[in-house]
mmCIF file of C-alpha atoms in Angstrom:
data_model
loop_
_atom_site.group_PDB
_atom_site.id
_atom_site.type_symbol
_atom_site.label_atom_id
_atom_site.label_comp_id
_atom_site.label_asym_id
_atom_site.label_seq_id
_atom_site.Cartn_x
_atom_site.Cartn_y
_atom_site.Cartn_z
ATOM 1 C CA UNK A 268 -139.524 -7.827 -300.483
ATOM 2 C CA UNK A 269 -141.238 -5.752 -303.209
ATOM 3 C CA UNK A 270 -141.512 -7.175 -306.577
ATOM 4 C CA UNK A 271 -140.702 -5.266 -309.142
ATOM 5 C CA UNK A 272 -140.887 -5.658 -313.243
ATOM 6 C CA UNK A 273 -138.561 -6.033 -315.193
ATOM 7 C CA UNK A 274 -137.598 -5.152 -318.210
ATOM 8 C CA UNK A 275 -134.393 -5.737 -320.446
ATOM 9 C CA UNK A 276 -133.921 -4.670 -324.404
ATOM 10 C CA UNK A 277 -132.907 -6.866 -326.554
ATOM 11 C CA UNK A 278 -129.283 -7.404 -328.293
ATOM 12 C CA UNK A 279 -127.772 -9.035 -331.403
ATOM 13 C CA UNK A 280 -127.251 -11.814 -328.728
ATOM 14 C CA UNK A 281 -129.888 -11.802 -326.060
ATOM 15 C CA UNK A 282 -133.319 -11.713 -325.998
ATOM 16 C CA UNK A 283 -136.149 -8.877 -324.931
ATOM 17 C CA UNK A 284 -137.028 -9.892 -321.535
ATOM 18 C CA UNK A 285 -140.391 -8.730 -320.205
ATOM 19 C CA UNK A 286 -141.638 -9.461 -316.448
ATOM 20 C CA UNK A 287 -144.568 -8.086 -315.401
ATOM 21 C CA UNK A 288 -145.563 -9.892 -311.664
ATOM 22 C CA UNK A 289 -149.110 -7.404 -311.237
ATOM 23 C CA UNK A 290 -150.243 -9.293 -314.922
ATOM 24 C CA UNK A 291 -148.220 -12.967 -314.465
ATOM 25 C CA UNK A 292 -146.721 -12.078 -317.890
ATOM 26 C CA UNK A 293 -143.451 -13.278 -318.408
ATOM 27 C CA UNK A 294 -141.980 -13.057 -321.998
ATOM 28 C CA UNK A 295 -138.689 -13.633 -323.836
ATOM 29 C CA UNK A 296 -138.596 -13.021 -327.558
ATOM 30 C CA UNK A 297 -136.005 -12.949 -330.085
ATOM 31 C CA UNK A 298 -132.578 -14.450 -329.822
ATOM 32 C CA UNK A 299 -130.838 -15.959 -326.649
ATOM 33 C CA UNK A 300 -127.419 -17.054 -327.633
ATOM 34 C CA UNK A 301 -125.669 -14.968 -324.903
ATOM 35 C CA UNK A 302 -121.568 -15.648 -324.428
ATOM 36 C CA UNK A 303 -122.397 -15.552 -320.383
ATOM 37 C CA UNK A 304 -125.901 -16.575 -320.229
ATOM 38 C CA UNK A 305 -125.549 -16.880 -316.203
ATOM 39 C CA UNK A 306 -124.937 -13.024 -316.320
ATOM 40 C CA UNK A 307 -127.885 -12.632 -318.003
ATOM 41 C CA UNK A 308 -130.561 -15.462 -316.641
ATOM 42 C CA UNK A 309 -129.237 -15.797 -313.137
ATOM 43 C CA UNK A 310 -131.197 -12.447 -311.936
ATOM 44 C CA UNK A 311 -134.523 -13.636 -313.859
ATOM 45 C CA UNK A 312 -134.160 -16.761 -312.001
ATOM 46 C CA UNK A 313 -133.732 -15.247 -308.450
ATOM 47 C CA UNK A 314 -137.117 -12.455 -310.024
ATOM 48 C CA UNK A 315 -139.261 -15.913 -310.580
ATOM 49 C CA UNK A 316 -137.727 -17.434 -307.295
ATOM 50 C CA UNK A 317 -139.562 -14.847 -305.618
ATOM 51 C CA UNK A 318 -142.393 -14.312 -308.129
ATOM 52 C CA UNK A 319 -143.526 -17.702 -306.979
ATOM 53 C CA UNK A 320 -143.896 -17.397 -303.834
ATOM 54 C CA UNK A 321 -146.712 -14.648 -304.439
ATOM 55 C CA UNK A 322 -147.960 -15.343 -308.034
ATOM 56 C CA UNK A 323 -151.028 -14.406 -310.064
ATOM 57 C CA UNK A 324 -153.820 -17.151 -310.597
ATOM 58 C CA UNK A 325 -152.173 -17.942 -314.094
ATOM 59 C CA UNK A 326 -149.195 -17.235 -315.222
ATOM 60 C CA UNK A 327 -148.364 -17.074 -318.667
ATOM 61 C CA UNK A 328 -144.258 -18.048 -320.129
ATOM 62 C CA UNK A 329 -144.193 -16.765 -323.539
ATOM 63 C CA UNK A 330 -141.441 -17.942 -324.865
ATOM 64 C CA UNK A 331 -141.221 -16.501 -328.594
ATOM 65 C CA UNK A 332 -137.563 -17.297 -329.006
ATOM 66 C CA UNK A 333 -136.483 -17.433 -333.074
ATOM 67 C CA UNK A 334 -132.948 -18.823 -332.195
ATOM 68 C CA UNK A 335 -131.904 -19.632 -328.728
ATOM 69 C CA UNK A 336 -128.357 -21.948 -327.894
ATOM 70 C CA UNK A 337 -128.067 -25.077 -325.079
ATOM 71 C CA UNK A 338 -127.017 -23.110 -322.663
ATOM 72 C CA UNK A 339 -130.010 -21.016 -322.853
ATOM 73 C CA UNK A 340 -132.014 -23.551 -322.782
ATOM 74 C CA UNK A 341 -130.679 -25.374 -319.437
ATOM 75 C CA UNK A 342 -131.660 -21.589 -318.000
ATOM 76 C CA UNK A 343 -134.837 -21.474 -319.222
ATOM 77 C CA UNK A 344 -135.954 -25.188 -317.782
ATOM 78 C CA UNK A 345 -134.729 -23.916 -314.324
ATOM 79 C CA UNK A 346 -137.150 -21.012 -314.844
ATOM 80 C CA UNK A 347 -139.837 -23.144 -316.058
ATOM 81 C CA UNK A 348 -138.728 -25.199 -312.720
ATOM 82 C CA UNK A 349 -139.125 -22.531 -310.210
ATOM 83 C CA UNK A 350 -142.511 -21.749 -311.945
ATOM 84 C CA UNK A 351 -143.648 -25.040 -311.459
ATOM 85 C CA UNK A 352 -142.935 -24.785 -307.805
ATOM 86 C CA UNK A 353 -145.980 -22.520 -307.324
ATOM 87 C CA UNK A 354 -147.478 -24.230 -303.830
ATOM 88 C CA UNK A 355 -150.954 -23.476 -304.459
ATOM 89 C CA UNK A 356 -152.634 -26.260 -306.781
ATOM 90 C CA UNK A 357 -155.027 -23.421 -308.447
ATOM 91 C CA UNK A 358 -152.446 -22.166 -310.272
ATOM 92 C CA UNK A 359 -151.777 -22.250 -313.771
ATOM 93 C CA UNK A 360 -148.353 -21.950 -315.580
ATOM 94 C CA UNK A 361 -149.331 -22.062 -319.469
ATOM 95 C CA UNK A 362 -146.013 -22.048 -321.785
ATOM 96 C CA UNK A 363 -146.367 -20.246 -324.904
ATOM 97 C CA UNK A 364 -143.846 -21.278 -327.886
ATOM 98 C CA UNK A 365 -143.841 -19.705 -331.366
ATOM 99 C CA UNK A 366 -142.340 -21.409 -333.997
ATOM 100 C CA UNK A 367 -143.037 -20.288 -338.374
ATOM 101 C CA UNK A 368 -146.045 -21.601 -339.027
ATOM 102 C CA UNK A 369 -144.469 -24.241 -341.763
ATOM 103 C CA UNK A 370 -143.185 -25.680 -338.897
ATOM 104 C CA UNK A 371 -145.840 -25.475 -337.349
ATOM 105 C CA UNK A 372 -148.315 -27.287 -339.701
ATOM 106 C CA UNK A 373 -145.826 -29.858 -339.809
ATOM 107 C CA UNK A 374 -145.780 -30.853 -335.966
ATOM 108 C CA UNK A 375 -147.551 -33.477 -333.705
ATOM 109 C CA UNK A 376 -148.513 -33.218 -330.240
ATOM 110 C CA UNK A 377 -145.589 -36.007 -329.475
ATOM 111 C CA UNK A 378 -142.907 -33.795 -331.505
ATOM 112 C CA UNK A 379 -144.214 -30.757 -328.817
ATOM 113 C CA UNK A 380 -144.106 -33.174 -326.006
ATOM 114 C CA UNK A 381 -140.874 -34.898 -327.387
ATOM 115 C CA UNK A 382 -138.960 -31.747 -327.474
ATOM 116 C CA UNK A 383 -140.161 -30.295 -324.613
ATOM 117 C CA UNK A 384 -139.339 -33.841 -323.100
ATOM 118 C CA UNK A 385 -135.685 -32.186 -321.325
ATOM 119 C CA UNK A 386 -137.299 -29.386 -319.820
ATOM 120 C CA UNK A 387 -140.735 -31.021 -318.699
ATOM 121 C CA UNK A 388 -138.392 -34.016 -317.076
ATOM 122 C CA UNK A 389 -136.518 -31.686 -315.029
ATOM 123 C CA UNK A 390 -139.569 -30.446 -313.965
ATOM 124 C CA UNK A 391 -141.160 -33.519 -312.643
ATOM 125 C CA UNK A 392 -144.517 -33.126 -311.762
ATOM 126 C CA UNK A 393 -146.152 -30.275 -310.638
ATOM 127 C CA UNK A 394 -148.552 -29.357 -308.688
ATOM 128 C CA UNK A 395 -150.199 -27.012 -310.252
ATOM 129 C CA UNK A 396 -152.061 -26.774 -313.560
ATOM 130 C CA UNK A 397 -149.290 -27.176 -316.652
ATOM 131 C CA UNK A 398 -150.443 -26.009 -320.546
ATOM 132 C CA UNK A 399 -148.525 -25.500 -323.772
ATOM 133 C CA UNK A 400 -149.828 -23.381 -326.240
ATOM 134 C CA UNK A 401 -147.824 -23.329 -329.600
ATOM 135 C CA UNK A 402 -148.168 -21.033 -332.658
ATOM 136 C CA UNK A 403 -147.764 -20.825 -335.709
ATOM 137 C CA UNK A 404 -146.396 -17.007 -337.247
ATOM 138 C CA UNK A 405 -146.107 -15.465 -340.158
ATOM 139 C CA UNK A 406 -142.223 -13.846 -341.456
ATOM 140 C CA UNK A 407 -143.802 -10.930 -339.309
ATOM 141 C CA UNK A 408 -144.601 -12.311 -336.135
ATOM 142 C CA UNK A 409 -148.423 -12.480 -336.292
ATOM 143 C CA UNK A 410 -150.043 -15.859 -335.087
ATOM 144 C CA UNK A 411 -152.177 -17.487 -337.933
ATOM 145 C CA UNK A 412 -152.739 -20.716 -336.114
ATOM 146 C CA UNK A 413 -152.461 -22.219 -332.249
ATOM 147 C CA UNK A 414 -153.000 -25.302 -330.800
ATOM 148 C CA UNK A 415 -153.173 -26.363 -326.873
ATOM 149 C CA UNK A 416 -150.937 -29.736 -325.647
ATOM 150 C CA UNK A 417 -151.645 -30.653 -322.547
ATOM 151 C CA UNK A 418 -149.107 -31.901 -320.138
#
């Protein structure tokens, strides 16, 4: 099957969704409180699903989400999931978050790993290389500081 990008435009309610599988680019930014987020996730699952099972050397989840709801976030673990369920152990998956950077300057590594905790134990552990990269942005999006946790 041929693997095509993907591309969706953002709404009031769901976010700009940006899969690129020749780059191993995969980014959601702005807000994900969708009223039937299994309308809208369910196909980007089944596009990783298959992703996976030819993906580039690293892949890189940017996840620059401003306001996102629970049921969002159960779809993005299974994403983050299927990612991690790359078979070859030279792969990378490095998550991206973006948060302001006062909340930024005010985190720890074990607030990152603590919050990540629900998504990163449905993972379990992978096989292949895991990262998270978090940022800290200005009101207009640029990055003025980043840190790497690893997992």
């Amino acid at each position: 099957m041929e693997l095509n990008n993907v591309y969706i435009e953002s709404t009031v309610k769901t976010p700009q969704i940006d899969l690129n599988h020749l780059t191993g680019e995969l980014i959601f930014s702005g807000k994900s409180i969708p009223e039937n987020p299994a309308k809208l996730y369910e196909s980007i699952l089944e596009w990783v699903q298959e992703y996976v099972k030819k993906p580039r050397q690293t892949t890189n989840l940017r996840l620059n989400l401003e306001y996102f709801n629970t049921a969002s976030v159960i779809w993005i673990a299974k994403i983050v999931k299927a990612l991690c369920s790359m078979k070859q152990p030279e792969n990378t998956l490095i998550i991206h978050l973006y948060f302001d950077v006062e909340e930024f300057d005010s985190m720890e590594t074990e607030d990152v790993k603590e919050a990540l905790s629900p998504v990163l134990d449905m993972v379990g552990t992978p096989t292949i290389s895991l990262g998270i990269k978090i940022y800290g942005t200005d009101d207009n999006g640029g990055i003025i500081k980043e840190s790497m946790v690893l997992v």
